[in-house]
PDB file of C-alpha atoms in Angstrom:
ATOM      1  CA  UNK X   1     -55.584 -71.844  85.691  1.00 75.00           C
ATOM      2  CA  UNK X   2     -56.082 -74.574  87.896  1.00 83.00           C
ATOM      3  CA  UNK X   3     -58.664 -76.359  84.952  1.00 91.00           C
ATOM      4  CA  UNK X   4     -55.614 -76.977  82.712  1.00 91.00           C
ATOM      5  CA  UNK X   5     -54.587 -80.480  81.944  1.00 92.00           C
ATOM      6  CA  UNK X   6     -50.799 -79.928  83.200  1.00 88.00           C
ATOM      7  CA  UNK X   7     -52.051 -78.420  86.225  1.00 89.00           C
ATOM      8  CA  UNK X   8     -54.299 -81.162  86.857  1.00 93.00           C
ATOM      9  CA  UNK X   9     -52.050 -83.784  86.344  1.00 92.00           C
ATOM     10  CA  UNK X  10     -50.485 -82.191  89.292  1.00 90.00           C
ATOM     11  CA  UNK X  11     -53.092 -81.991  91.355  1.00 90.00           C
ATOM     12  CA  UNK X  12     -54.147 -85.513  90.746  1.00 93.00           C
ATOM     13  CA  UNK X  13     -50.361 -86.395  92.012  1.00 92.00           C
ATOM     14  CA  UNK X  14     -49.345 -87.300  88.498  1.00 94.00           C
ATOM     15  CA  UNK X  15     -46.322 -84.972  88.459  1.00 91.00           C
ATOM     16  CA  UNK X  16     -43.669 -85.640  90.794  1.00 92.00           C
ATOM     17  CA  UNK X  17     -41.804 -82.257  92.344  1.00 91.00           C
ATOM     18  CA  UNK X  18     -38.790 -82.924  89.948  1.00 92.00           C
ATOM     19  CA  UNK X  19     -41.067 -82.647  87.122  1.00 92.00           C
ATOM     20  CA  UNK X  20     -42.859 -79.496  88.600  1.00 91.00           C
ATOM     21  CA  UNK X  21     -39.321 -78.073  89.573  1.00 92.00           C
ATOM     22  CA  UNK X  22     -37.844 -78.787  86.045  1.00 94.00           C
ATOM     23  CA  UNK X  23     -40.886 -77.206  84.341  1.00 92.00           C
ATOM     24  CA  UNK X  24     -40.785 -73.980  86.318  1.00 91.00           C
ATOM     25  CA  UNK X  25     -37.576 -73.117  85.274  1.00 92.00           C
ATOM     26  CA  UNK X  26     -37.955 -74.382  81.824  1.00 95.00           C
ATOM     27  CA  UNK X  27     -40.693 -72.075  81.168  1.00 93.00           C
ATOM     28  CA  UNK X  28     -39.688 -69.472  84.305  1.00 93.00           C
ATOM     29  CA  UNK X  29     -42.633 -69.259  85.883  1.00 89.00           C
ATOM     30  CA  UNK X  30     -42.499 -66.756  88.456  1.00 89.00           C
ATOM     31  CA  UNK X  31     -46.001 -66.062  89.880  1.00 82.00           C
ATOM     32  CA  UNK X  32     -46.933 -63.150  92.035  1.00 78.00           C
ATOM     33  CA  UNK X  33     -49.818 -62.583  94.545  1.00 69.00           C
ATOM     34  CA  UNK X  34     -52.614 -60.852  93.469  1.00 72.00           C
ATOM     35  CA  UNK X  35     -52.743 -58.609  96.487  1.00 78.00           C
ATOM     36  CA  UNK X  36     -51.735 -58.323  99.970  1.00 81.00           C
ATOM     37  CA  UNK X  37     -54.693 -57.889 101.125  1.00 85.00           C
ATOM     38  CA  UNK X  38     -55.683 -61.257  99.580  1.00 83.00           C
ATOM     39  CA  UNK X  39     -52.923 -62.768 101.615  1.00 84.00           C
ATOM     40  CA  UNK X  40     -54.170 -61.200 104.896  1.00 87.00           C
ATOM     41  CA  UNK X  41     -57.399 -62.269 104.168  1.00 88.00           C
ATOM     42  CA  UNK X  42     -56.375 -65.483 103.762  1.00 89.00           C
ATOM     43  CA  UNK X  43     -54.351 -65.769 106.453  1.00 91.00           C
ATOM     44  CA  UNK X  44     -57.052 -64.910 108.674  1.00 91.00           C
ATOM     45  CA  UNK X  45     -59.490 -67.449 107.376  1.00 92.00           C
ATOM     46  CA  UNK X  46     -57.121 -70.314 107.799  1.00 92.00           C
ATOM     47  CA  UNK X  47     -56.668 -69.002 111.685  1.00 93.00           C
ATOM     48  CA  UNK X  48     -60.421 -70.353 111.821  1.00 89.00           C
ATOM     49  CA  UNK X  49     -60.448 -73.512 109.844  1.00 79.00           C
TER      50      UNK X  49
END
């Protein structure tokens, strides 16, 4: 999750993108959407922000 140290060193910009890139294929990280319904509902929010 997002309350992670590692991920919040990237959200705090403390990770560059090579670092990010190198770890997701170190450890293959691969996620998948939850739903695609989630996506579509998300998609239509942002329309209206």
């Amino acid at each position: 999750g997002w309350d992670q140290p590692e991920a919040q060193a990237m959200l705090k910009g403390e990770r560059s993108l090579e670092e990010i890139a190198a770890r997701v294929e170190r450890e293959g990280i691969d996620p998948q959407p939850k739903s695609g319904k989630q996506e579509w509902l998300e998609n239509v929010v942002n329309r209206y922000v």
